[in-house]
XYZ file of C-alpha atoms in Angstrom:
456
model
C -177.913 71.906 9.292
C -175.637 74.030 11.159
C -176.130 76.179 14.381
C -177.573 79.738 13.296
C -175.700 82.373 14.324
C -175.543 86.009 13.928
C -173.844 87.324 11.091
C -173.104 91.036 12.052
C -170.796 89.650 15.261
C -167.070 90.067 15.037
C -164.632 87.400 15.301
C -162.772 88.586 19.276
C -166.619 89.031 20.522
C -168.313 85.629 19.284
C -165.371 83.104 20.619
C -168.037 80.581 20.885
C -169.917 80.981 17.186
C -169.460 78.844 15.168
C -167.823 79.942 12.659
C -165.319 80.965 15.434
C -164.570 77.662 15.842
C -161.886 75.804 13.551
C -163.935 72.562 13.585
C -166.890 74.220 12.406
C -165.138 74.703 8.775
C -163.875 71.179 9.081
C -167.319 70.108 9.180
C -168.311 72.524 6.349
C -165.618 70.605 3.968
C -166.687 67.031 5.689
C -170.026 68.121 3.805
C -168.376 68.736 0.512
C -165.919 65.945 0.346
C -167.521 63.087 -1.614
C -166.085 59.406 -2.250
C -164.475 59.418 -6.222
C -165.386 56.741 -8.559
C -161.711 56.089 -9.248
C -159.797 56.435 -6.506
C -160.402 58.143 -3.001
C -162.641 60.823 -1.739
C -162.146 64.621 -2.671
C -163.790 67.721 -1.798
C -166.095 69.676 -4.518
C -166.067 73.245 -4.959
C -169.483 73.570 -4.076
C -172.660 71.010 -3.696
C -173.463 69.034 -6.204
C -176.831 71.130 -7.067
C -174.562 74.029 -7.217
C -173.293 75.914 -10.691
C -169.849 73.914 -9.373
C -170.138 69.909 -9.081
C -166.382 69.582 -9.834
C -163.004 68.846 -8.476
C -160.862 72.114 -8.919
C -157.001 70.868 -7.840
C -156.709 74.790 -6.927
C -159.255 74.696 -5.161
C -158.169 70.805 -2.952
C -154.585 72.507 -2.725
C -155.950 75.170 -0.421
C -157.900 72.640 0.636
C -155.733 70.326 2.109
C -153.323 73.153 2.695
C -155.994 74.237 5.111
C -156.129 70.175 6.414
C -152.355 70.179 6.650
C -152.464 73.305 8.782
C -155.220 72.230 11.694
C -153.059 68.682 11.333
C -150.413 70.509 12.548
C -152.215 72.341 14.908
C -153.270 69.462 16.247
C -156.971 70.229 15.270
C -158.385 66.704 14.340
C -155.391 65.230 13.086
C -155.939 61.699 11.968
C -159.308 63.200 10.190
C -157.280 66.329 8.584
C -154.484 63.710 7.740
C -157.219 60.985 6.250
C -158.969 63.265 4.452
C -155.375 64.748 2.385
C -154.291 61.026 1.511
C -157.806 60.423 0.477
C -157.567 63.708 -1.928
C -154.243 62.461 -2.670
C -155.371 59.506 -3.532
C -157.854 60.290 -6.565
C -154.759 62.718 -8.189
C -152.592 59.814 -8.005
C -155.783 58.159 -9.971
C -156.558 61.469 -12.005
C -153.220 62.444 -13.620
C -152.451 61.909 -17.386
C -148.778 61.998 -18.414
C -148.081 64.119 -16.026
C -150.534 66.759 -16.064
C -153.196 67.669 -14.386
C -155.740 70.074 -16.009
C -158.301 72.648 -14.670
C -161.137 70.380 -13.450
C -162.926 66.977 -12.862
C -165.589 64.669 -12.118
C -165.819 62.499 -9.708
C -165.356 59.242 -11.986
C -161.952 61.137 -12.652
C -163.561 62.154 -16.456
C -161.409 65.539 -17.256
C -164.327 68.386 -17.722
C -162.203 71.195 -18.382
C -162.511 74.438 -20.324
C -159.551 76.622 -19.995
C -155.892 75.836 -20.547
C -154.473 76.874 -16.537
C -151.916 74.810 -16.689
C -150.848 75.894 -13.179
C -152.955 73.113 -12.160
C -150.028 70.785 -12.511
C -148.151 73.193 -9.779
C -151.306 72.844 -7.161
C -151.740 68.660 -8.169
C -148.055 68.359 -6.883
C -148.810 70.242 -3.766
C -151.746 67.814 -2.992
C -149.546 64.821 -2.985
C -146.780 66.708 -1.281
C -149.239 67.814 1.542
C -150.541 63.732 1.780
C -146.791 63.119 2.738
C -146.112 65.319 4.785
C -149.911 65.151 6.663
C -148.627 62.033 7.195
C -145.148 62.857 8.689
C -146.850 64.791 10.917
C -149.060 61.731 12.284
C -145.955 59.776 12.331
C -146.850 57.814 9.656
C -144.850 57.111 7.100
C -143.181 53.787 7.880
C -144.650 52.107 5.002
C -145.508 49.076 6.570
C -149.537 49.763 5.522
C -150.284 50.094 9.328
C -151.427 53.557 9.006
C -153.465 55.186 5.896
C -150.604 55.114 3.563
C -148.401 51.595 2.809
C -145.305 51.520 0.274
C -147.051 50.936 -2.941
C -148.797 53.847 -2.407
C -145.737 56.035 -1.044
C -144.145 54.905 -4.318
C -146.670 55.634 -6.515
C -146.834 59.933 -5.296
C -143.300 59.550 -5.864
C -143.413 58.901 -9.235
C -146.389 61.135 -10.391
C -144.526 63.840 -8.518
C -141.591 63.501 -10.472
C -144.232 63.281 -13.821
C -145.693 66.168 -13.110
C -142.257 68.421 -12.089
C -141.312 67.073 -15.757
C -143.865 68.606 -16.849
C -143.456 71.930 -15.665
C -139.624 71.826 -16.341
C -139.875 70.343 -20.052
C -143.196 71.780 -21.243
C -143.825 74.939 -19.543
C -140.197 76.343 -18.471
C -139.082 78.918 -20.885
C -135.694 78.560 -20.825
C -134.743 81.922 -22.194
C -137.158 83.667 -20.239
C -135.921 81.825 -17.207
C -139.979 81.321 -16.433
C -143.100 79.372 -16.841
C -145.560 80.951 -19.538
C -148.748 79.856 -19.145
C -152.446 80.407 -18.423
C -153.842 80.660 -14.452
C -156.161 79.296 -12.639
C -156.811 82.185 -10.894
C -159.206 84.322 -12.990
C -161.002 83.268 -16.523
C -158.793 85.412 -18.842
C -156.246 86.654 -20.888
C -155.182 88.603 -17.828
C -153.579 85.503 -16.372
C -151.507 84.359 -19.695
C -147.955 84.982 -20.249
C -145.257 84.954 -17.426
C -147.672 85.471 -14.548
C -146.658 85.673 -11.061
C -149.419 83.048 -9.464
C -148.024 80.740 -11.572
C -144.449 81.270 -11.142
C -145.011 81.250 -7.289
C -147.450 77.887 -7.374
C -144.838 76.471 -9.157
C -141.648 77.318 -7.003
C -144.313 76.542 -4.176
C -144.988 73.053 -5.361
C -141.172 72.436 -5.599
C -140.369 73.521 -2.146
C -143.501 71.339 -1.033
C -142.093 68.287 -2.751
C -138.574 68.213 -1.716
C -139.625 69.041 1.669
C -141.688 65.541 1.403
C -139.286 63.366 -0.061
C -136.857 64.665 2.483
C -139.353 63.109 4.763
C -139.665 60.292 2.923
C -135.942 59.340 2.376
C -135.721 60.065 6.281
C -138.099 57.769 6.748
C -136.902 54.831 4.957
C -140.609 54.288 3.732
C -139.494 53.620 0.387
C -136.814 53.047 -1.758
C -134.010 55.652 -0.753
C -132.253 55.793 -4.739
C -135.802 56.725 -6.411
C -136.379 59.733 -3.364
C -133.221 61.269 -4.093
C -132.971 61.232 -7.261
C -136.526 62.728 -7.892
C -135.383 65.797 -5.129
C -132.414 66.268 -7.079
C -134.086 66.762 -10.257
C -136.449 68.902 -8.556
C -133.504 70.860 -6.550
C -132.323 71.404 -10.301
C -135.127 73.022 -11.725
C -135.838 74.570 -8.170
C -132.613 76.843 -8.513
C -133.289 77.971 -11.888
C -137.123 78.696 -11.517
C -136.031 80.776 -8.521
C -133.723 82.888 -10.103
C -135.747 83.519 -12.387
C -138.681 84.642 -10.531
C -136.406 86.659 -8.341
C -134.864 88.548 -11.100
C -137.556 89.455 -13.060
C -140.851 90.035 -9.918
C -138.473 90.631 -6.424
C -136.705 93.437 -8.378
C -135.642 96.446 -6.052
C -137.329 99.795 -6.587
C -139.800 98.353 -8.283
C -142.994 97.504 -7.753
C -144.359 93.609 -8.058
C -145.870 93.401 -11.287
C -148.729 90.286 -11.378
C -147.201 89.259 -15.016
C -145.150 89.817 -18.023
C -147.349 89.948 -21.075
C -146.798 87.147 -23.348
C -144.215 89.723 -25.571
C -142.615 90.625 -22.777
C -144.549 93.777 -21.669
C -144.500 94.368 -17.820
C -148.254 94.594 -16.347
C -148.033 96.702 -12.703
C -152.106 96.659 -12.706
C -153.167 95.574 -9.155
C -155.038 92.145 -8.306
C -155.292 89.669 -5.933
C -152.386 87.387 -7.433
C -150.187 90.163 -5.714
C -150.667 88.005 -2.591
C -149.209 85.211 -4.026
C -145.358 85.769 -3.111
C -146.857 85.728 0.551
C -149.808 83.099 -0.011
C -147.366 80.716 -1.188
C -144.462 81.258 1.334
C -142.043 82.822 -0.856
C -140.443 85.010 1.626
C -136.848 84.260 1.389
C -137.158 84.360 -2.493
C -139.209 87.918 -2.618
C -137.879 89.200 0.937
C -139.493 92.412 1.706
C -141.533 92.604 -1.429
C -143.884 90.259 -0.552
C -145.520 91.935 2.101
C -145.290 94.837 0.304
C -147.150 93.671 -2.636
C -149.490 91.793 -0.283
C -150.231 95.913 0.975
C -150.816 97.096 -1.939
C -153.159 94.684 -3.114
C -155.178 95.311 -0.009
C -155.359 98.733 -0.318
C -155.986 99.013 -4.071
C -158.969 95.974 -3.741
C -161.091 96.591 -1.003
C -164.346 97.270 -2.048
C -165.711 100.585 -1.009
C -169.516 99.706 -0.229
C -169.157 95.972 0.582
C -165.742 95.347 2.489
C -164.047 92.657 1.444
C -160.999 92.555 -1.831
C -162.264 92.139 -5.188
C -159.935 89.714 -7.542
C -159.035 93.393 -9.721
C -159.976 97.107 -10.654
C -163.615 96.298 -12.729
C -162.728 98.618 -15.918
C -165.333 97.083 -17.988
C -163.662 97.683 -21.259
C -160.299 95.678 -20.440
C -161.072 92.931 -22.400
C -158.858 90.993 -19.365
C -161.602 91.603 -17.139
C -164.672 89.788 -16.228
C -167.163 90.906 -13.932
C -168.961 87.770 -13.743
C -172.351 89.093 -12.347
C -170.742 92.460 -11.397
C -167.820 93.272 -9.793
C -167.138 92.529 -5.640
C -165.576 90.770 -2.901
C -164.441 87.509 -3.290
C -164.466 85.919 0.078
C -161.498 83.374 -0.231
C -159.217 86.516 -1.133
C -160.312 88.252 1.609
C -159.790 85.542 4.336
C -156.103 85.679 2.735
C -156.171 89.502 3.668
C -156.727 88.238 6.999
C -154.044 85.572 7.207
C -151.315 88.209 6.555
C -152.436 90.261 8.734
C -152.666 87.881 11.759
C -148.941 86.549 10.415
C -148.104 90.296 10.575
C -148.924 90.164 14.411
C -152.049 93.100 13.054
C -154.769 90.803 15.402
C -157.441 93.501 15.372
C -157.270 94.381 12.237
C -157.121 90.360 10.776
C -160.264 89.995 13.082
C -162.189 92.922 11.203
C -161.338 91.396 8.199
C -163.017 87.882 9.221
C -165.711 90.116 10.467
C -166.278 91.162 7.071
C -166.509 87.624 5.724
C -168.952 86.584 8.690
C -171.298 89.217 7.426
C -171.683 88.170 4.653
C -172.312 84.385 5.350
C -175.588 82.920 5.603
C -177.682 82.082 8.867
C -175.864 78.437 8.752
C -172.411 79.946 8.464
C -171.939 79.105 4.349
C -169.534 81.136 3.096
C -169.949 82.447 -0.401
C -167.581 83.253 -3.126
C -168.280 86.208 -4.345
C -170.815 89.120 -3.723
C -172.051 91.944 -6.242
C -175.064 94.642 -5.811
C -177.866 95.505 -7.751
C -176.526 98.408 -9.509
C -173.429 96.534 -10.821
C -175.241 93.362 -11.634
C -177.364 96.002 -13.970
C -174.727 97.750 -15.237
C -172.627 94.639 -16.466
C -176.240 92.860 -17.968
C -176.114 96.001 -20.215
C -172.982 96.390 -21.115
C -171.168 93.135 -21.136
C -173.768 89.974 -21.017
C -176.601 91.771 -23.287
C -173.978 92.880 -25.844
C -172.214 89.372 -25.955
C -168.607 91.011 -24.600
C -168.700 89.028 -21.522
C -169.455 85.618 -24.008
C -166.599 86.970 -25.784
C -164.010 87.514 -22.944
C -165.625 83.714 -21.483
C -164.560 82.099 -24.416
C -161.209 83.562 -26.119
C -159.243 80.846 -28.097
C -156.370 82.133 -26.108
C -157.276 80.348 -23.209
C -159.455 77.769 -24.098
C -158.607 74.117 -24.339
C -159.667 72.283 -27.405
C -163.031 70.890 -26.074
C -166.392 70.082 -27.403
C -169.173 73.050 -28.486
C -171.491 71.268 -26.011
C -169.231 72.085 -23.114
C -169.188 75.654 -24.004
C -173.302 75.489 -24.574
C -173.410 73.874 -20.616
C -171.400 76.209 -19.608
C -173.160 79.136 -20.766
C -176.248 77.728 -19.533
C -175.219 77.310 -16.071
C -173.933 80.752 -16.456
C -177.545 82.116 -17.971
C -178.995 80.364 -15.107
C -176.827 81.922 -12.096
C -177.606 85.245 -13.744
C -181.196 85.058 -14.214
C -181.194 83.652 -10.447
C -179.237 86.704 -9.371
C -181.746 89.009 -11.365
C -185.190 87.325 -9.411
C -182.921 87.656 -6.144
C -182.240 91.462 -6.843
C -185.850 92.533 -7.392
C -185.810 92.073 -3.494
C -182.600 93.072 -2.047
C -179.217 95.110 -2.916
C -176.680 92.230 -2.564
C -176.746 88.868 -4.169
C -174.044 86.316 -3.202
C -172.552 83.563 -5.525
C -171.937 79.490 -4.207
C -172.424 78.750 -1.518
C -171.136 77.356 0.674
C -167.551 76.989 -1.615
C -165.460 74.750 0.446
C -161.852 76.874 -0.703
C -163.733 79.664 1.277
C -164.139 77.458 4.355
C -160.421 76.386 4.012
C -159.282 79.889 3.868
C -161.083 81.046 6.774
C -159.688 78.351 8.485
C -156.107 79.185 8.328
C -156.731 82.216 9.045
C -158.247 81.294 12.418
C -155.375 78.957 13.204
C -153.140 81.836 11.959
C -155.286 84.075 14.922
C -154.288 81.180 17.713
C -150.328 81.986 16.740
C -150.420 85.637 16.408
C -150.924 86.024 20.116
């Protein structure tokens, strides 16, 4: 159990809390990591008891982007560096043919829905971050003295260069000069065509992976021939994805759009995957536009009554949409609000932003995903879950995988369950809050406090 704390206290005037303190979200994701019955030990999105017992690779390549970051920092190093190779370690185990799908078990069994086939992008950023955790430790000799030997060196080499097949041979359109595919960062149709998140996870996971093997040929930790020729078939496909993304989402006088429709129809709506040109460190691709569509997706989200971005504009009747309990902050996005802002040298205003997330965490600190109120959780049980719309939007053959009726019947159950929780919590207070703790929550809010120590 952690150390209560107040929740109303502001980041700058509660140095000591706890949830002030970097180590304090390491701990949180200590909690949530659990050995895998393959391979490793990875972090779940939630507890085990909670609506979210799975491995999410979007959610572990925050995740040990957040590890990679306090290693760096030198916040716990050997732990933060341990705990990526052990992540890495059960995708090396986990991936089939190259792919890596939306999420798993802990034996490694693939329990996906939904197609998100971005997932492929974020499972070649976890290895990537393992090496270069582990460059920054000064270990990649190879000689097995450390937490990483040769075979095993070898062995992220070659699922990295799987998986960049992957995404070059299978999801690269080469006319469109993009990847088309569903995201992993909402539920629907909203996230299928050429979609920015994806695009940017993608050229993201490139840039991750050549900056690793560079390390890695450097190193002389494993064969030098198989290094470079994996980073030049990723500097291939590198160059083209980038041009691509520049010329059709980095396009001057123009806003950012989050994706091209899957005919080719521009979509300028604002939500949260605006950030991801900045979230993914795409500034020399994007240039100015990143921050700028990082602003506008700030000022178009925030939620009026709670604080806080929502993931997009809840028009209940865009079949894209799902309100999922009611429309409201999600607290990951927001702790991404306050990254920029801290990168952007904006210190009090990143601090009122965590302040916004610390008031809404529980008396131990947990940090939930999202939040919704009474009056939305009503109005969305009456127009979307009572009249089988939301079911509908859940469960489109567009972006479903081909998976058994009993999955979708679990599903739905764990989703009748949340919402008949949510209704009993209601009948006594205005704002219900959704899983938690979620360990992506805990890694966001922890870059953006190591973001805080270098804005000063």
């Amino acid at each position: 159990m952690h150390t209560r704390h107040s929740p109303d206290g502001i980041v700058s005037e509660h140095v000591g809390a706890p949830m002030a303190e970097p180590t304090f979200h390491l701990d949180v994701l200590d909690e949530l990591t659990f050995d895998a019955e393959t391979d490793g030990a990875v972090p779940l999105a939630s507890l085990p008891d909670n609506r979210y017992p799975y491995v999410y690779p979007r959610d572990v390549a925050s995740i040990t982007r957040a590890w990679l970051a306090a290693t760096e920092a030198g916040v716990r190093p050997d732990a933060c560096r341990d705990r990526i190779v052990e992540a890495a370690r059960f995708f090396a185990a986990a991936q089939s043919d190259g792919w890596w799908y939306q999420r798993y078990a802990l034996d490694g069994a693939d329990a996906s829905i939904y197609h998100q086939e971005d997932n492929v992008a974020h499972g070649v950023r976890v290895l990537s971050h393992a090496i270069q955790a582990a460059a920054a430790c000064g270990d990649l000799s190879g000689d097995g003295g450390g937490p990483v030997d040769e075979p095993f060196l070898e062995t992220l080499v070659d699922r990295i260069d799987d998986a960049v097949a992957v995404l070059r041979d299978e999801l690269y359109d080469a006319n469109a000069h993009l990847l088309e595919s569903t995201s992993s960062i909402h539920e629907g149709r909203i996230e299928s065509g050429y979609t920015l998140w994806v695009n940017c996870a993608a050229l993201a996971a490139l840039e991750r992976a050549a900056d690793a093997l560079e390390r890695l040929a450097a190193s002389d930790a494993v064969a030098i021939d198989d290094a470079t020729a994996v980073h030049e078939r990723i500097d291939s496909f590198r160059t083209l994805l980038e041009g691509g993304v520049e010329r059709s989402f980095a396009v001057d006088g123009m806003p950012v759009p989050r994706r091209y429709t899957p005919d080719g129809e521009r979509d300028e709506r604002p939500d949260i995957t605006l950030f991801a040109p900045y979230y993914f460190g795409l500034e020399e691709a994007f240039g100015e536009h990143a921050a700028n569509a990082a602003t506008r997706a700030a000022s178009a989200l925030e939620d009026p009554r709670l604080g806080g971005l929502q993931r997009f504009r809840g028009f209940y009747r865009d079949f894209d949409v799902h309100q999922h309990g009611g429309n409201g902050p999600w607290m990951q996005y927001t702790a991404w609000h306050a990254q920029f802002r801290f990168d952007h040298r904006e210190r009090e205003r990143g601090d009122a932003v965590l302040a916004t997330i610390t008031r809404h965490a529980d008396e131990d600190g947990y940090i939930p995903e999202h939040l919704s109120t009474r009056e939305r959780f009503e109005q969305f049980v009456e127009r979307e879950w009572d009249t089988g719309l939301d079911y509908e939007k859940e469960f489109d053959d567009d972006v479903l995988r081909d998976v058994p009726q009993d999955r979708i019947v679990e599903e739905l159950g764990h989703m009748q369950q949340a919402y008949d929780e949510m209704a009993a919590a209601l009948e006594e207070r205005e704002v219900i809050s959704f899983a938690e703790p979620l360990a992506w929550c805990h890694a966001e809010f922890l870059v953006a406090l190591l973001r805080r120590e270098q804005s000063i």
